[in-house]
Amino acid sequence: MLSAPNLFAHRPDRSVRAKPAPFLPMSRAEMDRLGWDECDVIVVSGDAYIDHPSFGMAIIGRLLESQGLRVGIIAQPDWNSAEPFRVLGRPRLFWGVTAGNMDSMVNHYTADRRLRHNDSYTPNDEGGKRPDRAVTVYAQRCREAYKGVPVVLGGIEASLRRIAQYDHWSEKIRRSVLMDSKADMLVYGNAERAIVEIAQRALAGESVREMTNIRGTAIMRSAVPDGWTEIDSSSIDEPAATASPRAANADRTVIRLPSFEQVTADKVLYAHASRVLHQESNPGNARALIQRHGDREVWLNPPPIPLETVEMDGVFDFAYARAPHPSYGDARIPAWDMIRFSVNIMRGCFGGCSFCSITEHEGRIIQSRSEGSILREIEQIRDKTKGFTGTISDMGGPTANMYRLACKDKETESVCRRPSCVFPDICKNLDTDHSSLVQLYRKARAVPGVKKIHIASGLRYDLAVRNPEYVKELVTHHVGGYLKIAPEHTEPGPLTKMMKPGMGAYDEFKRMFEKAAKEAGKKLYLIPYFIAAHPGTTDEDMMNLALWLKRNGFKADQVQTFLPSPMSLATAMYHSERNPLRPVRRVGGEEVATAKGLRQRRLHKAFLRYHDPENWPILRDSLKAMGRADLIGPGEEHLIPAWQPVGATAKPKEKGPQGKTFLTQQSGKGRRMVPGAKPGAPIRTPTGTKPGRRAG
């Protein structure tokens, strides 16, 4: 089994400063107050600087600070010239460049490619404070500002664009962002181990371009070096799928993916490349990957080794100011408002949902904090966070209930190549015991000054149903009015492409939820949410989902249309119309129904909002074309009426940005979601996930 040196085993470079900086400096004046003549590392980010462990720049900055380095922050610089990139002077070691907590294109545009006009990670929710393809633009300006300083990319935009990837906004295959940015190195996934090793080796005088063997990094090479065995997997599903990662010399084996030019010209090869990439994602058995771009090679080292609990505690226990930088004054930053009273208890997700970037970025091995570290953070929120009134808004992470869940056998975990531990069924080797989480909830509620703890992260209800005590604990103490969960669909076709459980698990959880609510004497409601136009979804699937919604009295006022994010398996399905979850074949491989045209995507979205008169014209036309005119009429058995209200049109509505609030309405028999709400009135609810993150 793999191991790594403790994250904090390195000796600090300097001891001139006994205490951490109140905030990492964003100006020369702040550097002067700290007694600095230069920064060792300067982090450039597309987000506003919030010194809190939910923001990548703060974690990386504080981690490097713990190594004795002087770290400066340039947040949301004007990218129209290099001058704003000179504000802190020349970095001694390297630039760290990130687009922020979201891919900049996802941040800027809706699934229908409409421009968003706000940005949750910017003061006053102002849009336009970061460029499209931010890491590429920022890297260019860094090189212009100070020639010869190495540029290291990181964050989710770099991570998900590390190889040739389909880009929804330009509708073409784009090169690895490492090529486009001309950076010296790219760090993917959770970056702590890699960034510490890069910094320590740079301090020892090694050039960043000489650091070719750091896990979790991508570099450029001209050829495969001597001593390495190359497996050519540039043709359909051969031979990487059958080559054993446990073979002799596996740690000196590299798998050749189809080149940028090949995947650009051949959609089937694109699906194949995606399949191979995702097969090589377990740190315990992943091999290096290589992909040619022209006359250069993008080389991916194996994924980073997950952090141990003591290392996770160290990362979250830094002396964060837990506030936005003072330069923002009283400006409101929506992302900060969402998370300032929440606690992240773990990382990673073994759900493997094909549309979600969490597993691809953070990995499927759960990395959990200790109870002590979590309880200390709750106390810090109580004592340091302005405006705290006793309510913790969330205590979760990528999912609410994977805390301390892991494979029962580490040896089995190290050789496993399944993309999901819970699909098509929960793996027999997965420990699903929620008792540690129940104990954590109880101890957190007992912290003096804490009145209420909500659980708002996305819940894996297929895991929860195996733990009746957990469901009872959750419902009795941590649900206020409603709980959102994500079946995503009701039909087997799209569910199998999403790698999501069938509706049987939802029905079982609903039964347990309602029983626990009745026993607690509480009126609580489940709010399911769904995705329109996901690969594998037909018009009939969406019609059946709409009928399910009507039968169960749900009216969704804001819905999500599938967005093909970079590198995901679902995006490979969308682009190639093949299923990379199975062996990819030119003849006989599984083809995937895909809603690509704007009209069909709007139709799928309209089915989710069957109750909106503006959608009735397109639904009437489609139901007639599908031979289902029997669903048009005035009765309860009908989906939509035959008449059209005066003034209602079929003009599509555009909703707010991803990560913002949404409206949900449940109809039927005057049921109300929140005490005091008027019957039939929309209820404003938070998304339940961190900004820009989609629960699986």
XYZ file of C-alpha atoms in Angstrom:
696
model
C 0.000 0.000 0.000
C 1.171 3.527 -0.780
C 2.259 5.992 1.837
C 3.647 9.504 1.848
C 5.711 11.633 4.233
C 3.651 13.624 6.701
C 2.530 16.885 5.132
C 4.183 18.827 7.942
C 7.438 16.848 8.097
C 9.442 19.571 6.324
C 11.323 22.070 8.422
C 10.301 25.705 7.844
C 12.572 27.778 5.650
C 12.398 30.782 7.989
C 11.644 31.464 11.626
C 11.728 35.261 11.415
C 7.992 35.466 11.990
C 6.646 33.642 15.044
C 2.980 34.333 14.289
C 0.999 33.889 11.076
C 0.026 37.032 9.190
C -3.435 38.373 10.128
C -4.211 38.135 6.392
C -1.848 37.136 3.616
C -0.799 40.460 2.070
C -2.501 41.877 -1.009
C -0.504 45.131 -1.135
C 3.002 46.493 -0.637
C 1.804 48.356 2.447
C 0.789 45.076 4.071
C 4.146 43.550 3.131
C 5.903 46.514 4.743
C 3.914 46.059 7.965
C 5.031 42.424 8.036
C 8.643 43.430 7.389
C 8.835 41.665 4.012
C 11.005 42.814 1.145
C 9.641 40.137 -1.213
C 7.206 37.231 -1.462
C 8.428 33.690 -1.951
C 5.198 32.654 -3.664
C 2.401 34.812 -5.081
C -1.011 33.209 -5.588
C -3.186 34.731 -8.324
C -6.870 33.844 -8.082
C -10.134 34.564 -9.884
C -11.973 34.680 -6.533
C -12.034 37.413 -3.945
C -9.624 36.625 -1.103
C -11.502 35.131 1.842
C -9.210 33.729 4.523
C -11.187 30.597 5.244
C -10.585 26.872 4.562
C -13.442 26.688 2.055
C -11.328 28.721 -0.384
C -8.374 27.153 -2.159
C -6.098 30.206 -2.174
C -6.411 30.485 1.619
C -5.574 26.808 2.199
C -2.553 26.841 -0.118
C -1.366 30.212 1.188
C -1.599 29.199 4.837
C -0.010 25.809 4.126
C 2.998 27.430 2.476
C 3.114 29.945 5.306
C 3.369 27.005 7.737
C 6.483 25.973 5.795
C 8.076 29.313 6.656
C 7.363 30.905 3.285
C 6.100 34.410 2.611
C 2.948 34.185 0.501
C 1.137 37.056 -1.179
C -2.295 37.112 -2.805
C -3.388 38.880 -5.983
C -7.150 38.394 -6.140
C -9.206 39.161 -9.239
C -6.605 41.387 -10.913
C -7.412 43.462 -13.970
C -6.065 41.173 -16.696
C -5.929 43.798 -19.444
C -2.272 44.502 -18.688
C 0.587 43.007 -16.690
C 0.826 45.984 -14.312
C -1.654 44.687 -11.674
C 0.441 41.510 -11.517
C 3.444 43.558 -10.355
C 1.718 44.947 -7.260
C 3.624 42.648 -4.846
C 6.876 42.553 -6.766
C 8.690 39.550 -8.207
C 8.011 36.210 -6.448
C 11.220 34.524 -5.365
C 10.151 30.928 -6.086
C 7.071 30.740 -8.326
C 3.612 31.984 -9.214
C 0.590 29.924 -8.176
C -2.306 30.503 -10.585
C -5.915 29.425 -10.111
C -9.271 30.398 -11.621
C -10.772 30.049 -8.139
C -13.331 27.660 -6.670
C -15.100 27.287 -10.036
C -14.118 26.789 -13.636
C -14.305 30.286 -15.122
C -16.543 29.196 -18.021
C -19.002 27.485 -15.671
C -18.869 30.622 -13.551
C -19.639 32.893 -16.519
C -22.215 30.986 -18.577
C -25.369 28.919 -18.131
C -25.866 25.449 -19.579
C -27.510 27.186 -22.566
C -24.415 29.406 -22.975
C -26.143 32.549 -21.766
C -23.935 35.041 -19.955
C -24.390 35.255 -16.213
C -24.383 38.797 -14.867
C -23.271 38.084 -11.318
C -20.541 36.166 -9.514
C -20.981 34.716 -6.025
C -17.229 34.851 -5.394
C -16.934 38.587 -6.060
C -17.704 41.564 -3.777
C -21.281 42.751 -4.248
C -21.983 39.746 -6.488
C -20.525 41.675 -9.433
C -19.943 39.829 -12.681
C -17.053 40.294 -15.077
C -14.220 40.410 -12.537
C -12.386 37.431 -14.026
C -11.641 36.541 -17.654
C -12.916 33.587 -19.622
C -10.380 30.729 -19.333
C -8.859 32.496 -16.381
C -5.806 30.317 -15.702
C -4.577 30.748 -19.270
C -4.992 34.532 -19.193
C -3.495 34.915 -15.716
C -0.503 32.719 -16.606
C 0.228 34.885 -19.647
C 0.152 38.074 -17.566
C 2.389 36.533 -14.895
C 5.022 35.725 -17.518
C 4.764 39.254 -18.900
C 5.080 40.807 -15.453
C 8.276 38.973 -14.499
C 10.020 36.891 -17.115
C 11.667 33.698 -15.956
C 9.536 33.105 -12.851
C 7.985 29.608 -12.959
C 4.186 29.410 -13.251
C 2.340 26.582 -11.477
C -1.356 26.088 -12.255
C -3.850 24.657 -9.777
C -7.508 24.633 -8.778
C -10.509 23.016 -10.410
C -10.192 24.706 -13.822
C -6.653 23.436 -14.255
C -7.507 20.059 -12.747
C -10.426 19.329 -15.068
C -8.629 20.613 -18.166
C -5.365 18.771 -17.708
C -5.765 16.728 -20.905
C -7.521 17.455 -24.201
C -11.143 18.093 -23.264
C -14.469 18.867 -24.894
C -15.391 22.501 -24.318
C -19.144 23.110 -24.286
C -18.862 26.848 -24.900
C -16.793 26.648 -28.074
C -18.187 23.216 -29.064
C -14.753 21.865 -29.824
C -11.915 19.892 -28.290
C -9.420 22.148 -26.566
C -5.821 21.339 -25.782
C -4.613 20.680 -22.276
C -4.620 23.965 -20.391
C -0.959 23.274 -19.615
C -0.259 23.708 -23.331
C -2.492 26.744 -23.816
C -1.137 28.586 -20.773
C 2.528 27.666 -21.397
C 2.834 27.131 -17.648
C 5.719 25.142 -16.187
C 3.580 22.707 -14.194
C -0.048 21.883 -13.460
C -1.226 20.525 -10.103
C -4.467 18.542 -10.206
C -6.745 17.282 -7.455
C -6.124 18.249 -3.846
C -2.843 20.127 -4.093
C -1.379 20.112 -0.578
C 1.209 17.347 -0.960
C 2.325 18.532 -4.378
C 2.617 22.215 -3.481
C 4.701 21.490 -0.369
C 7.065 19.271 -2.358
C 7.350 21.856 -5.135
C 8.146 24.594 -2.610
C 10.692 22.533 -0.695
C 12.511 21.422 -3.815
C 12.483 24.976 -5.170
C 14.000 26.178 -1.903
C 16.751 23.600 -2.381
C 17.563 25.189 -5.723
C 15.815 22.771 -8.074
C 14.090 24.217 -11.111
C 10.336 23.586 -11.345
C 10.861 22.158 -14.828
C 13.216 19.554 -13.354
C 10.497 18.299 -10.974
C 9.160 15.547 -13.191
C 8.112 12.929 -10.631
C 5.675 14.655 -8.256
C 2.350 12.865 -7.854
C -0.719 14.875 -8.779
C 1.113 17.010 -11.330
C 1.188 17.365 -15.105
C 4.276 18.469 -17.021
C 5.431 18.805 -20.617
C 7.901 16.349 -22.115
C 9.341 15.815 -25.566
C 9.348 11.996 -25.332
C 8.994 9.050 -22.954
C 12.224 8.913 -20.915
C 14.536 5.919 -20.870
C 13.645 3.152 -18.454
C 9.880 3.486 -18.895
C 7.539 0.921 -20.450
C 4.931 2.463 -22.736
C 1.517 0.865 -23.200
C -0.078 2.188 -26.363
C -3.780 2.713 -25.687
C -4.365 5.074 -28.578
C -6.714 2.621 -30.300
C -10.180 1.586 -29.172
C -10.192 0.025 -25.692
C -6.859 -1.720 -26.161
C -4.701 -2.607 -24.385
C -4.910 -0.455 -21.219
C -8.213 -1.973 -20.164
C -6.639 -5.423 -20.007
C -3.099 -4.542 -18.905
C -2.731 -5.267 -15.196
C -1.670 -2.308 -13.033
C -0.055 -4.864 -10.689
C 2.324 -6.147 -13.336
C 6.052 -5.929 -12.735
C 7.520 -2.465 -13.181
C 4.051 -0.842 -13.029
C 5.527 2.201 -11.323
C 7.683 2.753 -14.418
C 4.814 2.238 -16.874
C 3.075 4.982 -18.807
C -0.150 4.611 -20.795
C -0.402 6.501 -24.060
C -3.789 8.103 -24.608
C -5.035 9.002 -28.080
C -3.436 12.297 -29.078
C -5.116 15.687 -29.104
C -5.323 15.460 -32.878
C -6.896 11.987 -32.718
C -9.596 12.832 -30.170
C -10.368 16.037 -32.067
C -11.031 14.085 -35.270
C -12.653 10.996 -33.750
C -15.441 11.158 -31.146
C -15.213 7.441 -30.421
C -11.539 7.826 -29.534
C -12.510 10.722 -27.269
C -14.840 8.383 -25.344
C -12.078 5.793 -25.172
C -9.560 8.323 -23.825
C -12.059 9.388 -21.156
C -12.575 5.777 -20.120
C -8.841 5.128 -19.762
C -8.281 8.356 -17.815
C -10.982 7.457 -15.301
C -9.709 3.901 -14.955
C -6.350 5.328 -13.885
C -7.723 7.402 -11.010
C -7.086 5.253 -7.939
C -3.879 6.453 -6.234
C -3.201 2.858 -5.195
C -2.818 1.491 -8.723
C -2.929 4.378 -11.206
C -0.160 4.627 -13.747
C 1.253 7.664 -15.478
C -0.546 8.869 -18.618
C 0.805 10.627 -21.678
C -0.998 12.452 -24.493
C 0.696 13.962 -27.515
C -0.188 17.505 -28.571
C 1.593 18.245 -31.839
C 5.270 17.636 -31.208
C 4.979 17.859 -27.395
C 3.761 15.418 -24.764
C 1.485 16.189 -21.814
C 2.598 13.832 -19.038
C 0.287 13.125 -16.075
C 1.877 11.639 -12.993
C -0.372 9.362 -10.878
C -2.916 11.014 -8.553
C -1.916 12.399 -5.141
C -2.031 10.203 -2.056
C -4.992 11.269 0.140
C -4.342 13.108 3.369
C -4.489 11.273 6.683
C -6.773 12.578 9.424
C -3.925 14.276 11.302
C -2.918 16.067 8.092
C -6.499 17.121 7.367
C -6.667 18.530 10.896
C -3.465 20.468 10.320
C -4.823 22.015 7.117
C -8.090 23.089 8.756
C -6.490 24.206 12.035
C -4.388 27.010 10.538
C -4.932 30.478 11.992
C -7.418 31.583 9.337
C -8.909 35.030 9.848
C -12.242 33.451 8.859
C -13.307 36.592 7.044
C -12.923 38.410 3.716
C -9.835 40.577 3.332
C -10.362 44.003 4.965
C -9.851 45.783 1.637
C -13.402 44.736 0.650
C -14.907 46.805 3.451
C -18.609 46.109 3.934
C -19.104 44.628 0.462
C -21.270 41.513 0.446
C -19.699 38.355 -1.020
C -22.475 35.764 -1.531
C -20.160 32.742 -1.379
C -18.925 33.916 2.006
C -22.461 34.475 3.239
C -23.273 30.895 2.302
C -20.377 29.147 4.086
C -19.314 31.411 6.954
C -21.356 29.447 9.526
C -20.742 26.014 7.965
C -18.117 23.359 8.689
C -16.464 21.041 6.163
C -15.915 17.688 7.886
C -14.479 15.636 5.001
C -13.308 15.538 1.390
C -13.837 13.226 -1.525
C -16.804 11.215 -2.784
C -17.020 7.551 -3.775
C -20.385 8.056 -5.499
C -18.754 8.597 -8.872
C -21.775 10.360 -10.413
C -20.829 10.770 -14.050
C -21.956 14.413 -14.266
C -20.136 15.562 -11.140
C -16.588 16.869 -10.810
C -16.150 16.119 -7.089
C -14.816 12.582 -7.515
C -12.683 13.641 -10.475
C -11.115 16.476 -8.508
C -11.025 15.280 -4.879
C -10.925 11.517 -5.490
C -13.159 8.733 -4.212
C -11.198 7.968 -1.030
C -12.818 9.839 1.845
C -10.490 12.070 3.850
C -12.041 12.889 7.213
C -11.134 15.323 9.956
C -11.061 14.302 13.612
C -13.911 15.149 15.965
C -11.583 17.459 17.895
C -10.675 19.516 14.843
C -14.330 19.861 13.805
C -15.454 20.878 17.285
C -12.632 23.421 17.502
C -13.814 25.001 14.261
C -17.367 25.251 15.594
C -15.965 27.069 18.624
C -14.000 29.386 16.343
C -17.163 30.205 14.391
C -18.904 30.952 17.673
C -16.074 33.143 18.935
C -14.683 34.787 15.786
C -17.270 34.912 12.997
C -19.232 38.120 12.904
C -22.999 37.700 13.019
C -23.106 34.216 14.531
C -26.376 33.689 16.422
C -26.023 30.047 17.407
C -26.903 28.237 14.166
C -24.393 26.172 12.177
C -25.775 26.303 8.623
C -24.163 23.050 7.493
C -21.824 20.360 8.780
C -20.918 18.203 5.813
C -18.879 18.398 2.646
C -19.175 17.020 -0.879
C -21.796 14.752 0.698
C -23.458 14.932 4.098
C -22.998 11.333 5.166
C -19.717 9.829 3.946
C -17.772 10.878 7.043
C -15.225 8.148 7.915
C -16.728 5.687 5.433
C -14.103 3.619 3.662
C -13.243 0.266 2.180
C -13.063 -2.423 4.858
C -9.742 -3.655 3.508
C -6.937 -1.287 2.508
C -5.358 -3.872 0.238
C -8.623 -4.277 -1.664
C -8.994 -0.504 -1.858
C -5.513 -0.130 -3.327
C -6.256 -2.419 -6.292
C -9.904 -1.484 -6.945
C -10.737 0.095 -10.308
C -14.494 0.558 -9.914
C -15.609 4.109 -10.771
C -18.155 4.039 -7.925
C -18.437 2.230 -4.596
C -22.243 2.499 -4.619
C -23.260 1.795 -8.227
C -24.856 -0.371 -9.516
C -25.076 -1.598 -5.917
C -23.262 -0.714 -2.719
C -19.996 -2.652 -2.690
C -19.820 -5.436 -0.104
C -16.387 -4.150 0.913
C -17.678 -0.666 1.768
C -18.144 0.129 5.454
C -21.468 1.986 5.607
C -21.653 2.396 9.393
C -22.803 5.957 10.258
C -22.202 5.657 14.024
C -19.150 7.960 13.941
C -21.243 10.634 12.232
C -24.076 10.251 14.752
C -21.565 10.684 17.584
C -20.147 13.777 15.887
C -23.618 15.313 15.543
C -24.295 14.770 19.237
C -20.992 16.264 20.361
C -21.408 19.243 18.021
C -24.881 19.984 19.389
C -23.396 19.989 22.878
C -20.905 22.786 22.140
C -21.837 25.748 24.388
C -23.426 28.555 22.389
C -24.676 26.292 19.597
C -28.462 26.280 19.342
C -29.000 24.442 16.073
C -27.005 22.540 13.476
C -28.505 22.131 10.018
C -27.319 19.481 7.568
C -27.542 21.082 4.136
C -24.944 19.153 2.100
C -26.279 16.650 -0.418
C -27.337 13.405 1.256
C -26.639 9.926 -0.169
C -29.961 8.417 0.785
C -28.970 4.972 -0.558
C -26.339 4.884 2.207
C -28.616 6.455 4.815
C -31.298 3.753 4.484
C -28.780 1.235 5.828
C -28.559 3.251 9.043
C -31.972 3.780 10.673
C -30.348 5.373 13.732
C -28.700 7.970 11.500
C -31.955 8.801 9.711
C -33.689 9.229 13.068
C -30.870 11.441 14.395
C -30.853 13.540 11.233
C -34.617 14.038 11.124
C -35.058 14.638 14.855
C -32.295 17.213 15.270
C -30.925 18.509 11.965
C -33.772 19.085 9.494
C -35.758 22.280 9.635
C -38.910 22.073 7.526
C -37.483 20.308 4.486
C -34.571 18.191 3.334
C -33.282 18.260 -0.240
C -32.050 15.065 -1.851
C -31.037 14.300 -5.422
C -32.662 11.354 -7.181
C -31.773 13.276 -10.399
C -34.244 11.198 -12.413
C -36.893 8.509 -12.149
C -36.136 6.489 -15.296
C -33.524 3.692 -15.644
C -32.054 5.036 -18.908
C -30.604 8.284 -17.553
C -30.009 6.867 -14.058
C -27.629 4.203 -15.360
C -25.684 6.857 -17.289
C -25.539 9.048 -14.163
C -24.481 6.081 -11.989
C -27.319 6.897 -9.614
C -29.543 4.457 -7.672
C -33.065 3.627 -8.796
C -36.152 5.146 -7.231
C -36.522 2.184 -4.897
C -33.861 3.690 -2.637
C -35.680 7.042 -2.718
C -38.980 5.390 -1.773
C -37.349 3.535 1.120
C -35.676 6.686 2.409
C -38.932 8.617 2.104
C -40.686 5.982 4.215
C -37.971 6.124 6.905
C -37.870 9.930 6.793
C -41.628 10.295 7.269
C -41.669 7.688 10.062
C -38.875 9.491 11.921
C -40.580 12.870 11.446
C -43.857 11.489 12.830
C -42.087 10.016 15.852
C -40.365 13.369 16.456
C -43.690 15.202 16.184
C -42.414 17.327 13.306
C -43.930 18.270 9.954
C -41.095 17.801 7.491
C -40.906 17.414 3.725
C -38.481 15.942 1.234
C -37.511 18.099 -1.736
C -36.141 15.976 -4.601
C -34.326 17.678 -7.427
C -33.606 16.531 -10.935
C -31.462 17.115 -14.019
C -32.939 17.793 -17.453
C -31.275 16.704 -20.714
C -28.628 14.444 -19.163
C -27.041 12.036 -21.665
C -29.110 8.884 -21.897
C -32.382 10.805 -21.476
C -35.105 10.548 -24.111
C -38.157 12.768 -24.494
C -40.218 9.864 -23.119
C -37.983 9.701 -20.034
C -38.625 13.377 -19.329
C -42.350 12.934 -19.901
C -42.419 10.083 -17.370
C -40.482 12.193 -14.886
C -42.997 15.032 -15.320
C -45.855 12.597 -14.671
C -44.085 11.402 -11.505
C -43.687 14.993 -10.337
C -47.371 15.696 -10.893
C -48.515 12.492 -9.178
C -46.393 13.370 -6.156
C -47.417 17.026 -6.037
C -44.072 18.647 -6.854
C -43.668 21.906 -8.752
C -40.052 22.880 -9.334
C -39.620 26.603 -9.894
C -35.935 26.387 -10.775
C -34.394 23.358 -12.397
C -30.992 22.305 -13.633
C -30.201 21.500 -17.226
C -27.199 19.238 -17.745
C -24.037 21.272 -18.252
C -21.179 19.414 -19.996
C -18.352 20.331 -17.638
C -14.766 19.618 -18.734
C -13.480 16.031 -18.517
C -16.515 14.389 -16.883
C -17.739 11.000 -18.066
C -21.167 12.487 -18.792
C -19.530 15.103 -21.008
C -17.754 12.315 -22.895
C -21.200 10.749 -23.425
C -22.640 14.085 -24.551
C -19.881 14.727 -27.080
C -19.296 11.198 -28.384
C -22.783 9.703 -27.923
C -21.007 6.595 -26.608
C -20.900 5.170 -23.087
C -17.359 5.179 -21.624
C -18.626 3.349 -18.532
C -18.465 0.236 -20.738
C -15.833 -0.947 -23.220
C -15.826 1.428 -26.180
C -16.252 -0.245 -29.575
C -16.668 1.109 -33.070
C -19.211 -1.599 -33.781
C -21.404 -2.923 -31.007
C -20.451 -0.381 -28.362
C -23.263 1.190 -26.386
C -24.613 4.353 -27.964
C -26.142 7.085 -25.793
C -29.202 9.171 -26.639
C -28.213 12.805 -26.195
C -30.260 16.006 -26.158
C -27.988 18.529 -27.894
C -30.177 20.926 -29.825
C -31.384 23.995 -27.972
C -35.031 23.177 -28.645
C -34.765 19.640 -27.265
C -32.822 20.798 -24.204
C -35.515 23.417 -23.559
C -38.177 20.761 -24.008
C -36.547 18.562 -21.375
C -36.362 21.529 -19.029
C -40.012 22.344 -19.798
C -41.086 18.853 -18.718
C -39.561 19.531 -15.295
C -41.623 22.729 -15.151
C -44.782 21.223 -16.584
C -46.891 23.526 -14.366
C -45.592 26.763 -15.957
C -48.036 28.068 -18.626
C -45.110 29.452 -20.608
C -44.000 25.869 -21.241
C -47.380 24.528 -22.326
C -47.098 25.377 -26.059
C -43.832 23.439 -26.544
C -45.127 20.586 -24.390
C -48.399 20.371 -26.359
C -46.537 20.211 -29.665
C -44.145 17.566 -28.350
C -46.772 15.408 -26.684
C -48.749 15.351 -29.917
C -45.621 14.410 -31.897
C -44.915 11.638 -29.356
C -48.442 10.264 -29.775
C -49.356 11.255 -26.223
C -52.082 13.822 -26.839
C -54.012 11.878 -24.183
C -51.964 13.801 -21.591
C -53.429 17.127 -22.738
C -56.649 18.165 -21.062
C -58.358 19.548 -17.940
C -58.349 16.477 -15.695
C -56.057 15.293 -12.911
C -54.910 12.500 -15.217
C -53.617 15.057 -17.725
C -50.175 16.634 -17.601
C -51.058 20.023 -19.130
C -54.305 21.744 -20.181
C -55.421 22.365 -23.750
C -56.048 26.062 -23.098
C -53.465 28.851 -22.797
C -53.785 31.732 -20.292
C -53.861 35.224 -21.782
C -50.359 36.735 -21.773
C -48.488 33.456 -21.230
C -45.808 32.749 -23.825
C -43.298 30.049 -24.564
C -40.363 32.376 -23.957
C -37.775 30.499 -21.863
C -36.743 31.954 -18.536
C -33.149 32.267 -17.485
C -32.493 31.783 -13.818
C -29.669 32.906 -11.581
C -26.139 31.528 -11.500
C -25.152 28.112 -10.336
C -24.696 28.084 -6.590
C -27.437 30.678 -5.965
C -30.743 30.048 -4.239
C -33.641 28.413 -6.009
C -37.395 28.280 -5.545
C -39.254 25.082 -4.923
C -42.981 24.691 -4.617
C -44.908 21.581 -3.617
C -48.560 21.462 -4.547
C -51.463 19.342 -3.479
C -53.977 19.467 -0.638
C -52.663 22.697 0.803
C -49.430 21.157 2.130
C -46.899 23.696 3.315
C -43.157 23.274 3.451
C -42.303 25.826 6.111
C -44.440 26.863 9.084
C -46.211 30.123 8.295
C -45.911 29.854 4.520
C -49.019 30.557 2.508
C -50.505 27.530 0.717
C -49.045 27.313 -2.775
C -46.490 30.060 -2.124
C -42.930 29.463 -3.351
C -40.429 28.647 -0.610
C -36.933 30.102 -0.896
C -34.335 27.519 -0.020
C -30.522 27.302 -0.205
C -28.930 24.939 -2.674
C -27.507 22.702 0.030
C -24.092 22.511 -1.580
C -21.102 24.787 -1.422
C -21.117 27.433 -4.171
C -20.349 25.882 -7.516
C -20.493 22.313 -6.211
C -23.068 19.781 -7.224
C -24.043 17.085 -4.742
C -24.025 13.545 -6.093
